[in-house]
XYZ file of N, CA, C and O in Angstrom:
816
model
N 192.386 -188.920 78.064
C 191.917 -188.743 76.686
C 190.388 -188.715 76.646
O 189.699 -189.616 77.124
N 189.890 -187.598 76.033
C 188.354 -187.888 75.878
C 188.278 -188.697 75.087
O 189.379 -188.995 74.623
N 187.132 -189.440 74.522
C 186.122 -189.939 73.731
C 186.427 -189.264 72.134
O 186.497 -188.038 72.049
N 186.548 -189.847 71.281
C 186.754 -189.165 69.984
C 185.785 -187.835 69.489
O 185.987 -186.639 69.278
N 184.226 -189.076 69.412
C 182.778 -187.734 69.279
C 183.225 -186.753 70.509
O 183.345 -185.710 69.867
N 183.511 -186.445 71.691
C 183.525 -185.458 72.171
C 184.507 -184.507 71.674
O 184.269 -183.305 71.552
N 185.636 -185.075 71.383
C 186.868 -184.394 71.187
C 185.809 -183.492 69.877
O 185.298 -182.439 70.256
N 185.594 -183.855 68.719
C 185.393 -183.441 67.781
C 183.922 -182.651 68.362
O 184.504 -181.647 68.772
N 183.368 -182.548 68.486
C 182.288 -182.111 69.443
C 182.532 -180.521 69.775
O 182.030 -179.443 69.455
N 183.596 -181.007 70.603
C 184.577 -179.432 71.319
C 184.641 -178.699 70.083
O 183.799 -177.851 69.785
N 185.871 -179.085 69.171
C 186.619 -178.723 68.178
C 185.752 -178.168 67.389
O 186.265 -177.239 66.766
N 184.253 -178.402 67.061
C 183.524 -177.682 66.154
C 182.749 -176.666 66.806
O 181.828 -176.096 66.220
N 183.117 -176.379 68.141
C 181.996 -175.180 68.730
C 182.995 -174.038 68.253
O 184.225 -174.011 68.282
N 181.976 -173.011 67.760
C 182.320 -171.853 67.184
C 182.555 -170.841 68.332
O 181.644 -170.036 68.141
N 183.301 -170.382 69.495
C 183.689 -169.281 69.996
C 183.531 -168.056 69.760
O 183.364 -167.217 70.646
N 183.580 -167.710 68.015
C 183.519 -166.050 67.860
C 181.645 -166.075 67.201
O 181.028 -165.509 66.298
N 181.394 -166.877 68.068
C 179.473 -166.545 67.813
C 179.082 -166.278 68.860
O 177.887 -166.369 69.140
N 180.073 -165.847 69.777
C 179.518 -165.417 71.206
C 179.618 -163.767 71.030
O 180.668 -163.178 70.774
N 178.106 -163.028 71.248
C 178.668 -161.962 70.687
C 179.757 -161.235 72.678
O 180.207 -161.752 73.701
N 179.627 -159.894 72.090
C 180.492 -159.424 73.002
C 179.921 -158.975 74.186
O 180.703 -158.803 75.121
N 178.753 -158.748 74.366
C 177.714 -158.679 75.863
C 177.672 -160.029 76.262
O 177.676 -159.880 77.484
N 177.645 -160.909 76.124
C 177.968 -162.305 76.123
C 179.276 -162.720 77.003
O 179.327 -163.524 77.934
N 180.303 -161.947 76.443
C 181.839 -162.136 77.221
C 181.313 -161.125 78.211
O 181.643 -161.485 79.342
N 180.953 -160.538 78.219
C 181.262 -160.108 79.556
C 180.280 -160.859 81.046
O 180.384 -160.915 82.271
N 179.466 -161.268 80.097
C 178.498 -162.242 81.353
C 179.278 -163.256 81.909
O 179.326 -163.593 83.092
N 179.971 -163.777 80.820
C 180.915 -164.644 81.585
C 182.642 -164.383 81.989
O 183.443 -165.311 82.101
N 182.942 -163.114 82.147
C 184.094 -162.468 82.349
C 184.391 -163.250 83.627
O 185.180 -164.154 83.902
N 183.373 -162.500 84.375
C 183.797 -163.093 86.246
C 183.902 -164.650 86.303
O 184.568 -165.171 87.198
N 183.219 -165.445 85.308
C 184.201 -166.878 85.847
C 185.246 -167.062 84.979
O 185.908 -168.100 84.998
N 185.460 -166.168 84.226
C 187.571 -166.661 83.788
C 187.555 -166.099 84.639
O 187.295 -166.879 85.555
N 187.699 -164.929 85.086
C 188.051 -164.209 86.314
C 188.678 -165.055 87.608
O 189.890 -165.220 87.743
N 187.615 -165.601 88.601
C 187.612 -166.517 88.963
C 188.235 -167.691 88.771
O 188.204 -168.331 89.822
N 188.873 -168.358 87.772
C 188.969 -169.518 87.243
C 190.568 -169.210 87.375
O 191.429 -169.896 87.926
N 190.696 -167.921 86.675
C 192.197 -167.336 86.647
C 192.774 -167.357 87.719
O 193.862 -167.922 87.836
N 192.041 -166.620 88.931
C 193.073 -166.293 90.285
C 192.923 -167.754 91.090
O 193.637 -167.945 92.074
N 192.398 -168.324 90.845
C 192.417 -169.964 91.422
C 193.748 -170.616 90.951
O 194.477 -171.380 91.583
N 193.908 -170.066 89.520
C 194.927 -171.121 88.727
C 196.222 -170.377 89.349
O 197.091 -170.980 89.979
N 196.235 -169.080 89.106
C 197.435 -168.321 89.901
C 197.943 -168.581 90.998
O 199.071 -168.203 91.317
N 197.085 -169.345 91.817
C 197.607 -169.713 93.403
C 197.555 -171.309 93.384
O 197.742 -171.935 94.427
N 197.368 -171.772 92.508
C 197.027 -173.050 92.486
C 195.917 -173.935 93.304
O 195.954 -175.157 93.447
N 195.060 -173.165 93.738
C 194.290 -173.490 94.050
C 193.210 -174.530 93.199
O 193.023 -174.642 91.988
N 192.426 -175.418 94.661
C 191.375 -175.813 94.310
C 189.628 -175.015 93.527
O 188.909 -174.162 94.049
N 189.492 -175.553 92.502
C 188.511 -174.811 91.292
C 186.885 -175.384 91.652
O 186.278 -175.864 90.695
N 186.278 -175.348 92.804
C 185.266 -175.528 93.090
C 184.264 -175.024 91.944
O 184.734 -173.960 91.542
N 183.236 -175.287 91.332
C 181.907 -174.295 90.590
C 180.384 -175.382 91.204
O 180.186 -176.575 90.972
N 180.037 -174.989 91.533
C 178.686 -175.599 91.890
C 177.549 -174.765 90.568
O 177.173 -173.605 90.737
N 177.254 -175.352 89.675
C 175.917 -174.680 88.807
C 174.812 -175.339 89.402
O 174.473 -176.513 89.556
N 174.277 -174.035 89.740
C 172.476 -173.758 90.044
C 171.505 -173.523 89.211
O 171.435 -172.465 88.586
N 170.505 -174.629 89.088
C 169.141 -173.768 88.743
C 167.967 -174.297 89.402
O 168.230 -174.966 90.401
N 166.676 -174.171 89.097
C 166.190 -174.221 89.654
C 165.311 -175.957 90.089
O 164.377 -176.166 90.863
N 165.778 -176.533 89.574
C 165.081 -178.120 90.009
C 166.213 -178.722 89.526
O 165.786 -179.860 89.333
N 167.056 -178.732 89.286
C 168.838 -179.364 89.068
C 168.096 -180.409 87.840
O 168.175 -181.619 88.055
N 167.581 -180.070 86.918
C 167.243 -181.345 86.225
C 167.812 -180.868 84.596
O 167.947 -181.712 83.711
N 168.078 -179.557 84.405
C 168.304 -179.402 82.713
C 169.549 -178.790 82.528
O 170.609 -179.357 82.266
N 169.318 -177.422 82.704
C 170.568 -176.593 82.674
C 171.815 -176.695 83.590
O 172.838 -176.122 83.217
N 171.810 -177.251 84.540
C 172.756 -177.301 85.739
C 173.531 -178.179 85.450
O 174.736 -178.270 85.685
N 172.314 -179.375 84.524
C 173.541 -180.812 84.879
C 173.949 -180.266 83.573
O 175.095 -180.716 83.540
N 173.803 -179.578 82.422
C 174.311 -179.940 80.924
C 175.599 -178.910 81.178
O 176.534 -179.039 80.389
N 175.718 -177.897 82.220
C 176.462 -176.587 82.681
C 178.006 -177.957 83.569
O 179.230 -178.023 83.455
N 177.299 -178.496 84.097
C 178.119 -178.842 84.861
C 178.999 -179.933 84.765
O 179.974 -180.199 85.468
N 178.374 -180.714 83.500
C 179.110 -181.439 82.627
C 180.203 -181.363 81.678
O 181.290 -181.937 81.615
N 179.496 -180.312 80.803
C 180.782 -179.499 79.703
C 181.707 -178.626 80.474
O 182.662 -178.182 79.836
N 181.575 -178.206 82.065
C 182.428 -177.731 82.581
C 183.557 -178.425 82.832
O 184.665 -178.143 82.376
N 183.287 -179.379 83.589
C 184.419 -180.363 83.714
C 184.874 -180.948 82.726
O 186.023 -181.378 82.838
N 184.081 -181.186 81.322
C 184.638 -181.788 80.484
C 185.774 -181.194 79.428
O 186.585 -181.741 78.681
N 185.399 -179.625 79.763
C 186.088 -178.696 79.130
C 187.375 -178.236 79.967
O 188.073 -177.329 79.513
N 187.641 -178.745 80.978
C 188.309 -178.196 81.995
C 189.664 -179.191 81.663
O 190.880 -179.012 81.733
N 188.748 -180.394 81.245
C 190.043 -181.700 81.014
C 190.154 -181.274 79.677
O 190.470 -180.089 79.575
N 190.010 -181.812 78.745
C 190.235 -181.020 77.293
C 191.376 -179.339 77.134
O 192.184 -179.274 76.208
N 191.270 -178.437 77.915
C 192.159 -177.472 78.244
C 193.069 -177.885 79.107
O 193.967 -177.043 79.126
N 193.296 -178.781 79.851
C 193.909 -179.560 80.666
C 194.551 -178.314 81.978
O 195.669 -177.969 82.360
N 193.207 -177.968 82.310
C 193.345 -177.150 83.838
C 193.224 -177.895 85.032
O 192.165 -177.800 85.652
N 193.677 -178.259 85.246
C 193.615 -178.887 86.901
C 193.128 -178.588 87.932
O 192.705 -177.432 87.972
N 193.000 -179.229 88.887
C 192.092 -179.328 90.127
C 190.686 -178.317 89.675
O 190.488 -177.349 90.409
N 189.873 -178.496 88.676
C 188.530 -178.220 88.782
C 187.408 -179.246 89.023
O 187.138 -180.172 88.258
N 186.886 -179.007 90.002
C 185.554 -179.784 90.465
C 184.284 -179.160 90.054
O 184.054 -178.049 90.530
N 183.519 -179.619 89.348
C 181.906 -179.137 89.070
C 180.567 -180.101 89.420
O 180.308 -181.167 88.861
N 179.878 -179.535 90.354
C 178.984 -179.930 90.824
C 177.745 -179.193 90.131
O 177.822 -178.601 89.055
N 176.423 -179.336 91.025
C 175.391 -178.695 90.340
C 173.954 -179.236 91.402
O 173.724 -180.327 91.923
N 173.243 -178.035 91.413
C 172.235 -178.116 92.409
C 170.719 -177.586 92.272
O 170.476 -177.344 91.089
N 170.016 -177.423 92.821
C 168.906 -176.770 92.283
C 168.342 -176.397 94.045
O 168.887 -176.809 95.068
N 166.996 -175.425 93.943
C 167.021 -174.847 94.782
C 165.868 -175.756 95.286
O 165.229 -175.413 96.280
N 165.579 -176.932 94.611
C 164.607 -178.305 95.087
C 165.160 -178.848 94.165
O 165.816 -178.391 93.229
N 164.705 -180.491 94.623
C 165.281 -181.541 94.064
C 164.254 -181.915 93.309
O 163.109 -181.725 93.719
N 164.521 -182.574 91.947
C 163.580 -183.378 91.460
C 164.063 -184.067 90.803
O 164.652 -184.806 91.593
N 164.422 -184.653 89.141
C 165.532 -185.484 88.863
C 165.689 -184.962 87.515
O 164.950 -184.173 86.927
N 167.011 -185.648 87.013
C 167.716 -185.005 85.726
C 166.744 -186.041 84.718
O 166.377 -187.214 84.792
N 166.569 -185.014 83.831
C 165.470 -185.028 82.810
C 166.177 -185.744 81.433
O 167.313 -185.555 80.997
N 165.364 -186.420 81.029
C 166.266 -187.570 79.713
C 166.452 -186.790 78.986
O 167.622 -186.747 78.607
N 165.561 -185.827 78.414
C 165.963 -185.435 76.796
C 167.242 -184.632 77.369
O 168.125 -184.725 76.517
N 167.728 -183.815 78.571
C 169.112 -183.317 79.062
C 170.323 -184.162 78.988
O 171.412 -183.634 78.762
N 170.156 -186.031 79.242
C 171.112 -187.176 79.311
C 171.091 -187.148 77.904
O 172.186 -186.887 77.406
N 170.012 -187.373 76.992
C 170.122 -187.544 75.283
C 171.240 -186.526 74.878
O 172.306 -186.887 74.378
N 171.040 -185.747 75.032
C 171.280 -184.500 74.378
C 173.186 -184.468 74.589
O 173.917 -183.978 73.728
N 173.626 -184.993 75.689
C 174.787 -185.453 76.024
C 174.850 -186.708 75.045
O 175.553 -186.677 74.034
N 174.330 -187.455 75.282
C 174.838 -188.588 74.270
C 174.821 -188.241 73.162
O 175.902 -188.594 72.691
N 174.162 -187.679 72.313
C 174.436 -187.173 71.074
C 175.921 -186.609 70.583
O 176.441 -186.586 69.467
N 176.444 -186.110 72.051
C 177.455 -185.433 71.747
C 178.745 -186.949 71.808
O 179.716 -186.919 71.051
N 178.597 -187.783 72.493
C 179.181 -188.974 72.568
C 179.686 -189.185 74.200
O 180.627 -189.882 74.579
N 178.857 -188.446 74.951
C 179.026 -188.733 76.074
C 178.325 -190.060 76.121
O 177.406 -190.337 75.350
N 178.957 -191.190 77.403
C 178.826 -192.273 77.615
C 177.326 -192.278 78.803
O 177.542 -191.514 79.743
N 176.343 -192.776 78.862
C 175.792 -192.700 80.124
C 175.348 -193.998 80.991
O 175.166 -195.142 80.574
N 175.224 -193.504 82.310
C 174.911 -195.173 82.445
C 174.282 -194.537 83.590
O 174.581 -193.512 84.203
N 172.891 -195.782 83.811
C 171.663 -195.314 85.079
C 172.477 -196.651 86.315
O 172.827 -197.819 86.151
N 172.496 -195.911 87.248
C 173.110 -196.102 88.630
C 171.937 -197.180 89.448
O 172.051 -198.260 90.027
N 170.712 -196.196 89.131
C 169.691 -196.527 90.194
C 168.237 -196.525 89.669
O 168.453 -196.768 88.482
N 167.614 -196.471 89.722
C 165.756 -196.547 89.294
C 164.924 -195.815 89.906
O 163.779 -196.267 89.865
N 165.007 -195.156 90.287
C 164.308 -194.406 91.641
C 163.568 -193.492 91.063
O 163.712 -193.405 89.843
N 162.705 -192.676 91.641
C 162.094 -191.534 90.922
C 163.216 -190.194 90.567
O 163.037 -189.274 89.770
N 164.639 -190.506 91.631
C 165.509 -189.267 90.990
C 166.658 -190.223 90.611
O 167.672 -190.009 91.276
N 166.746 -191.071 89.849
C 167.670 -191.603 89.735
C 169.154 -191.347 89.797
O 169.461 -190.234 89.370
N 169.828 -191.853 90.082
C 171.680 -191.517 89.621
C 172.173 -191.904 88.635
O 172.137 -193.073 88.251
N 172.720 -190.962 88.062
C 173.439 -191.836 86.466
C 174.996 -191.737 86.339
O 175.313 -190.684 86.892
N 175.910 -192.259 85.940
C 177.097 -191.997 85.350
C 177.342 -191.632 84.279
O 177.134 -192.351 83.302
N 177.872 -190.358 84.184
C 178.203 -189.518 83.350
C 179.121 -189.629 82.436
O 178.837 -188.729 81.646
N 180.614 -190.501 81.804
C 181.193 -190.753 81.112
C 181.900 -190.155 79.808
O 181.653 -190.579 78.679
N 183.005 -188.895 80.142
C 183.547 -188.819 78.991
C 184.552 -189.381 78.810
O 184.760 -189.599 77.616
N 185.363 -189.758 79.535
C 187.149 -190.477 79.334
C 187.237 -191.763 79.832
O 187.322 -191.889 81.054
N 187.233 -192.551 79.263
C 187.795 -193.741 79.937
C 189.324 -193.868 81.037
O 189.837 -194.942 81.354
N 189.725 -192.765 81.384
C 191.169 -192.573 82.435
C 190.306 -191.588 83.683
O 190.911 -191.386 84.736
N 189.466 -191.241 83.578
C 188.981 -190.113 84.668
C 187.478 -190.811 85.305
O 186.651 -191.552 84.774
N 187.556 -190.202 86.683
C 186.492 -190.541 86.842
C 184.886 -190.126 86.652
O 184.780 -188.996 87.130
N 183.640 -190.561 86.169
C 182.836 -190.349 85.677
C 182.222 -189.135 86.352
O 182.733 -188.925 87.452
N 181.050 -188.078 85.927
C 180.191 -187.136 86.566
C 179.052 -188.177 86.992
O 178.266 -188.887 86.365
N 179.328 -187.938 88.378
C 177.938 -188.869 89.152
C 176.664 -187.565 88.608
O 176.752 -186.354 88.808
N 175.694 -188.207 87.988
C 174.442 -187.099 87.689
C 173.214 -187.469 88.521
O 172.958 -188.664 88.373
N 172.088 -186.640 89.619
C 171.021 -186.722 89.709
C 170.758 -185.644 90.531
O 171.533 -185.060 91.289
N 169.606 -185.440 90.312
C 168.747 -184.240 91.374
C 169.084 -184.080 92.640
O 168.845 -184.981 93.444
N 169.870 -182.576 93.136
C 169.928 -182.297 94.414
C 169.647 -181.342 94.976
O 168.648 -180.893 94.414
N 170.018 -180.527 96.038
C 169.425 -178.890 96.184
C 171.296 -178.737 96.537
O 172.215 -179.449 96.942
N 171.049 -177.236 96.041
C 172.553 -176.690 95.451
C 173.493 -176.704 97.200
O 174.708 -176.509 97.235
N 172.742 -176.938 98.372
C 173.179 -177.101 99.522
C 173.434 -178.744 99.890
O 174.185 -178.929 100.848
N 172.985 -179.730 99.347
C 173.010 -180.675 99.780
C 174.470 -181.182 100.268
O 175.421 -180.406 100.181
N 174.622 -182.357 100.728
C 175.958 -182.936 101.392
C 176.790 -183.373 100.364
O 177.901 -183.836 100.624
N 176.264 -183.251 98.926
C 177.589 -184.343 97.971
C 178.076 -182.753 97.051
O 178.757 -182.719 96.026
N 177.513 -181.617 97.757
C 178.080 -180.095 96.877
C 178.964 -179.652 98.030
O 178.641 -179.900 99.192
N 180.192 -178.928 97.686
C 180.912 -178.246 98.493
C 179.725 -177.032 99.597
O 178.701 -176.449 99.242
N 180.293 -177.034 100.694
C 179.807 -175.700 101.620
C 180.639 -174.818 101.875
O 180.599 -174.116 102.886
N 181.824 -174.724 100.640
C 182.291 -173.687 101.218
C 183.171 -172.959 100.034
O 183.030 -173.665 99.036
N 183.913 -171.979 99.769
C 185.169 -171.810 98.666
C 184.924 -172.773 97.238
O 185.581 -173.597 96.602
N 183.356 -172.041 97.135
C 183.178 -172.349 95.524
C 182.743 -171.047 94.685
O 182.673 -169.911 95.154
N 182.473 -171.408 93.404
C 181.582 -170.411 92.570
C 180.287 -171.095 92.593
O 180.172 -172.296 92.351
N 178.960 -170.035 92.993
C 178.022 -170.531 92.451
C 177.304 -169.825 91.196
O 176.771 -168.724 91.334
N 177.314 -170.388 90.182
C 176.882 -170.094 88.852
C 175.426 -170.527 88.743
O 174.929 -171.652 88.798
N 174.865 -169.289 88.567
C 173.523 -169.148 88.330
C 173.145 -169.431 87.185
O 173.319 -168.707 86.205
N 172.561 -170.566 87.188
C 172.096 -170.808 85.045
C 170.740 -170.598 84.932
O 170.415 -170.517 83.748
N 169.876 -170.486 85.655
C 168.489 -169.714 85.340
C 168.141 -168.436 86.322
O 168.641 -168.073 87.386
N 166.907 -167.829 85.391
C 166.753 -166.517 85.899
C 166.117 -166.758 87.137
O 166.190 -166.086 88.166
N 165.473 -167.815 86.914
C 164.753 -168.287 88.520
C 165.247 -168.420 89.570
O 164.743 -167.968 90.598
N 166.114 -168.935 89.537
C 166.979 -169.829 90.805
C 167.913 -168.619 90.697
O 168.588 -168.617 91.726
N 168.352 -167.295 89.689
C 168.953 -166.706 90.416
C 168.570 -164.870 90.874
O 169.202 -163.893 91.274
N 167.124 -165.224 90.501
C 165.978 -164.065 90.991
C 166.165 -164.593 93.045
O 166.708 -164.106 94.037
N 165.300 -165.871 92.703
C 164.608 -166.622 93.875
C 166.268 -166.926 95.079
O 165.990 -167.198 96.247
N 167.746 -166.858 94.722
C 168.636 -166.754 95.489
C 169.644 -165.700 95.609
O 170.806 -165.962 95.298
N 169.306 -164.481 96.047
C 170.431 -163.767 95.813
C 171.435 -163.914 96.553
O 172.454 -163.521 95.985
N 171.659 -164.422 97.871
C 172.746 -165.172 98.655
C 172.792 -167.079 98.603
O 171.867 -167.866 98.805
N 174.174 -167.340 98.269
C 174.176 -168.607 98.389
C 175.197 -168.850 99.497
O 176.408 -168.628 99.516
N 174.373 -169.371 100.422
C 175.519 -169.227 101.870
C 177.126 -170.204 101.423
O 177.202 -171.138 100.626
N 177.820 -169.822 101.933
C 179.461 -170.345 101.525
C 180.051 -170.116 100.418
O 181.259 -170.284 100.254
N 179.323 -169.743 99.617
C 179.710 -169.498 97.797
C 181.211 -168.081 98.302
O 180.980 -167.137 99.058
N 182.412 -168.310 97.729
C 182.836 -167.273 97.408
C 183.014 -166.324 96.817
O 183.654 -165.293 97.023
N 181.950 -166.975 95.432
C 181.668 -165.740 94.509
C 180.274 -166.300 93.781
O 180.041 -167.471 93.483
N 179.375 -165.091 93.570
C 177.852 -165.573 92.825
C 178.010 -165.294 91.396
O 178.263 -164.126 91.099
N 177.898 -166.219 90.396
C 178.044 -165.543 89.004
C 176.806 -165.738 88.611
O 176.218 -166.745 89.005
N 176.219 -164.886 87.825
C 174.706 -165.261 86.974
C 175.134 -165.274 85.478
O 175.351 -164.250 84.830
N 175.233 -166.565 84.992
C 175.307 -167.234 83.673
C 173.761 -167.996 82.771
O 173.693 -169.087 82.206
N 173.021 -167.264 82.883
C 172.034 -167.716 82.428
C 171.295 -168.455 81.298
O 171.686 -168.033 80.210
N 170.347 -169.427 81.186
C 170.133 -170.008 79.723
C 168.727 -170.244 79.776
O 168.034 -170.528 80.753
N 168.379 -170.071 78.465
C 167.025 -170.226 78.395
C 166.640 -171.522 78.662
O 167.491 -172.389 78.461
N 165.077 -172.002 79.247
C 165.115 -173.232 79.433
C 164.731 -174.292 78.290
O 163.869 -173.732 77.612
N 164.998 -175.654 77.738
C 164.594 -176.393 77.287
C 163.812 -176.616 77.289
O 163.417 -176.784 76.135
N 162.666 -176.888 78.420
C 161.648 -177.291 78.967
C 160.304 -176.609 78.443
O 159.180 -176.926 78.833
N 160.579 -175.662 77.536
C 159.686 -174.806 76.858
C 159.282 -175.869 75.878
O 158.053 -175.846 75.825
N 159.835 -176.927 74.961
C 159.859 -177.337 74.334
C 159.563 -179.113 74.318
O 159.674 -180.027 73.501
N 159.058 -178.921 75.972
C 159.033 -180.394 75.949
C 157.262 -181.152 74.846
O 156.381 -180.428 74.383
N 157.295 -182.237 74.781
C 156.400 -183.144 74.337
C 156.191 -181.865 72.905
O 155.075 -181.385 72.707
N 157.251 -181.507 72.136
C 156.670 -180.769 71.293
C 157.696 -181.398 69.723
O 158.878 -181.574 70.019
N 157.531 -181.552 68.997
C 158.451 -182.052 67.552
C 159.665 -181.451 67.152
O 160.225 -181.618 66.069
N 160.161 -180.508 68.400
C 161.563 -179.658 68.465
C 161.975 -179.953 69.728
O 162.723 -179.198 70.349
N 161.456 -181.240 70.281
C 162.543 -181.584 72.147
C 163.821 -181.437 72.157
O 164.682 -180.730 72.680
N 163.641 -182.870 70.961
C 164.957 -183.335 70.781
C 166.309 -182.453 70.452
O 167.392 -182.609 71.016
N 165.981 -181.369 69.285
C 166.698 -180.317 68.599
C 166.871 -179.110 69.568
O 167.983 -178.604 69.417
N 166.244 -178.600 70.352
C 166.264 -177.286 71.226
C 166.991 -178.075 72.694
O 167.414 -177.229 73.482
N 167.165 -179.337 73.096
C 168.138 -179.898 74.354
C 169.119 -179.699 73.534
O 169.782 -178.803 74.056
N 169.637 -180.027 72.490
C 170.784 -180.677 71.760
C 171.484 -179.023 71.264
O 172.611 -178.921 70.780
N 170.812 -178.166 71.440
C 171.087 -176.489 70.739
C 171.363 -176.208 72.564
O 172.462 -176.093 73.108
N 170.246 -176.160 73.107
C 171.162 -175.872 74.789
C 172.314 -176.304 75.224
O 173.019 -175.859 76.130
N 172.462 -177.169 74.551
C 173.803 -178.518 75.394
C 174.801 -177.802 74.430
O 175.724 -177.473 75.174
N 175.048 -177.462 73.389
C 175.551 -177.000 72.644
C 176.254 -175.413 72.859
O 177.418 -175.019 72.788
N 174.784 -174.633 73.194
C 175.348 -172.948 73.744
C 176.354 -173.528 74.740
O 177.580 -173.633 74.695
N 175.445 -173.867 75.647
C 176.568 -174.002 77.370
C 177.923 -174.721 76.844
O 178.996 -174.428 77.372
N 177.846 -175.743 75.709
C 179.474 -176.187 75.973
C 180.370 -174.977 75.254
O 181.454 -174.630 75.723
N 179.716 -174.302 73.912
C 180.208 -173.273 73.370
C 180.964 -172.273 74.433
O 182.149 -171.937 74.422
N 179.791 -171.847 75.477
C 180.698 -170.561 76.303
C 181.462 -171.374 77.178
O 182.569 -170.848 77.289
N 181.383 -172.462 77.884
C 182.454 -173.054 78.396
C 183.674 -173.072 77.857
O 184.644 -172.688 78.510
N 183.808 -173.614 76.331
C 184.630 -173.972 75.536
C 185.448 -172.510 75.732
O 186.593 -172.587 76.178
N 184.923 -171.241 75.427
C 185.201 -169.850 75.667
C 185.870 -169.615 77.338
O 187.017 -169.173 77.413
N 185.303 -169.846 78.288
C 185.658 -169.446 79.588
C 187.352 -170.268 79.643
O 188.457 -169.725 79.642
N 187.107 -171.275 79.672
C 188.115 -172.218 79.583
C 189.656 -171.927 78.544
O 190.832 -172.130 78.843
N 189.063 -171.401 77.301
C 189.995 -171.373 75.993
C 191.026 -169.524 76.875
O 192.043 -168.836 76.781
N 190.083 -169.628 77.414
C 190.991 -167.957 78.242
C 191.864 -167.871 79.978
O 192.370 -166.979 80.659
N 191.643 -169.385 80.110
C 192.873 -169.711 81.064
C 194.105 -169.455 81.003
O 194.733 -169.960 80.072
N 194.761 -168.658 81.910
C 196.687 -169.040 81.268
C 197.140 -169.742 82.642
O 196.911 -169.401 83.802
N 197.851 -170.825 82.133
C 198.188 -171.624 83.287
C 199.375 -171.579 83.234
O 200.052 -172.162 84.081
């Protein structure tokens, strides 16, 4: 069971505000998502961008969270960047707003956090990694490109079985400015929207 605020969270993202160049950016991961479910296969997605600190983790959160909510099975979502640096607060806020639970692991300059939507599942471990590191699959995943950077700057991601470019503008345009708070909370929002979409087009 999710969290109530999330449940309701989901339930109010609008789907038909995605226009239709839009579906097709994200065609290839139902695509993907589909012939996994057809064989029953394991649902690897690793989201990339470029310092794993904004778009990747908010991509890689509502993925899985949307994955349980549609109740698709065996999907794993990770998330990487093409350097490490650490996941950025107003990105953790912007989740809590939605009623995700969070909790800091560690203190460090890249800290680890626990991620928390269900009290029955286990939490999204969150912090800065490079999209190769040892806690991301190396092999029989999707890698989903969420910035133009990281997916200019990688056009091969070694082991990936399929490259998708899902892109989002960055937050970070907006930092130390009197719209932080509102433009994380509108990002966190698009990405769970087309998730909510990729997901709502599973047939299991």
């Amino acid at each position: 069971m999710l969290y109530k605020a999330i449940e309701a969270e989901i339930e109010n993202l609008d789907i038909s505000s995605i226009s239709e160049e839009r579906k097709k950016t994200l065609q290839p991961l139902v695509d993907f998502i589909q012939e996994k479910v057809n064989t029953n296969s394991i649902i690897n997605l690793n989201l990339i961008c470029t310092h794993n600190s904004r778009r990747s983790h908010l991509s890689q959160v509502w993925a899985q969270t949307l994955a349980h909510y549609f109740e698709i099975n065996k999907v794993f979502c990770y998330s990487g960047g093409t350097e490490a640096t650490a996941l950025f607060p107003s990105a953790a806020e912007a989740l809590t707003t939605s009623g995700f639970k969070i909790e800091k692991l560690s203190t460090e300059n890249n800290p680890v956090y626990a991620i928390i939507y269900s009290d029955v599942t286990h939490p999204i471990i969150g912090f800065s990694k490079t999209y190769d590191a040892d806690f991301n699959p190396s092999t029989e995943f999707a890698a989903i490109m969420t910035c133009s950077s990281a997916d200019a700057g990688c056009p091969f991601i070694p082991g990936a079985e399929k490259r998708i470019p899902i892109t989002y503008e960055d937050p970070k345009a907006f930092d130390n400015t009197p719209q932080q708070a509102e433009k994380y909370k509108e990002r966190s929002i698009q990405i769970a929207t087309e998730f909510k979409y990729v997901f709502s087009k599973i047939k299991k």
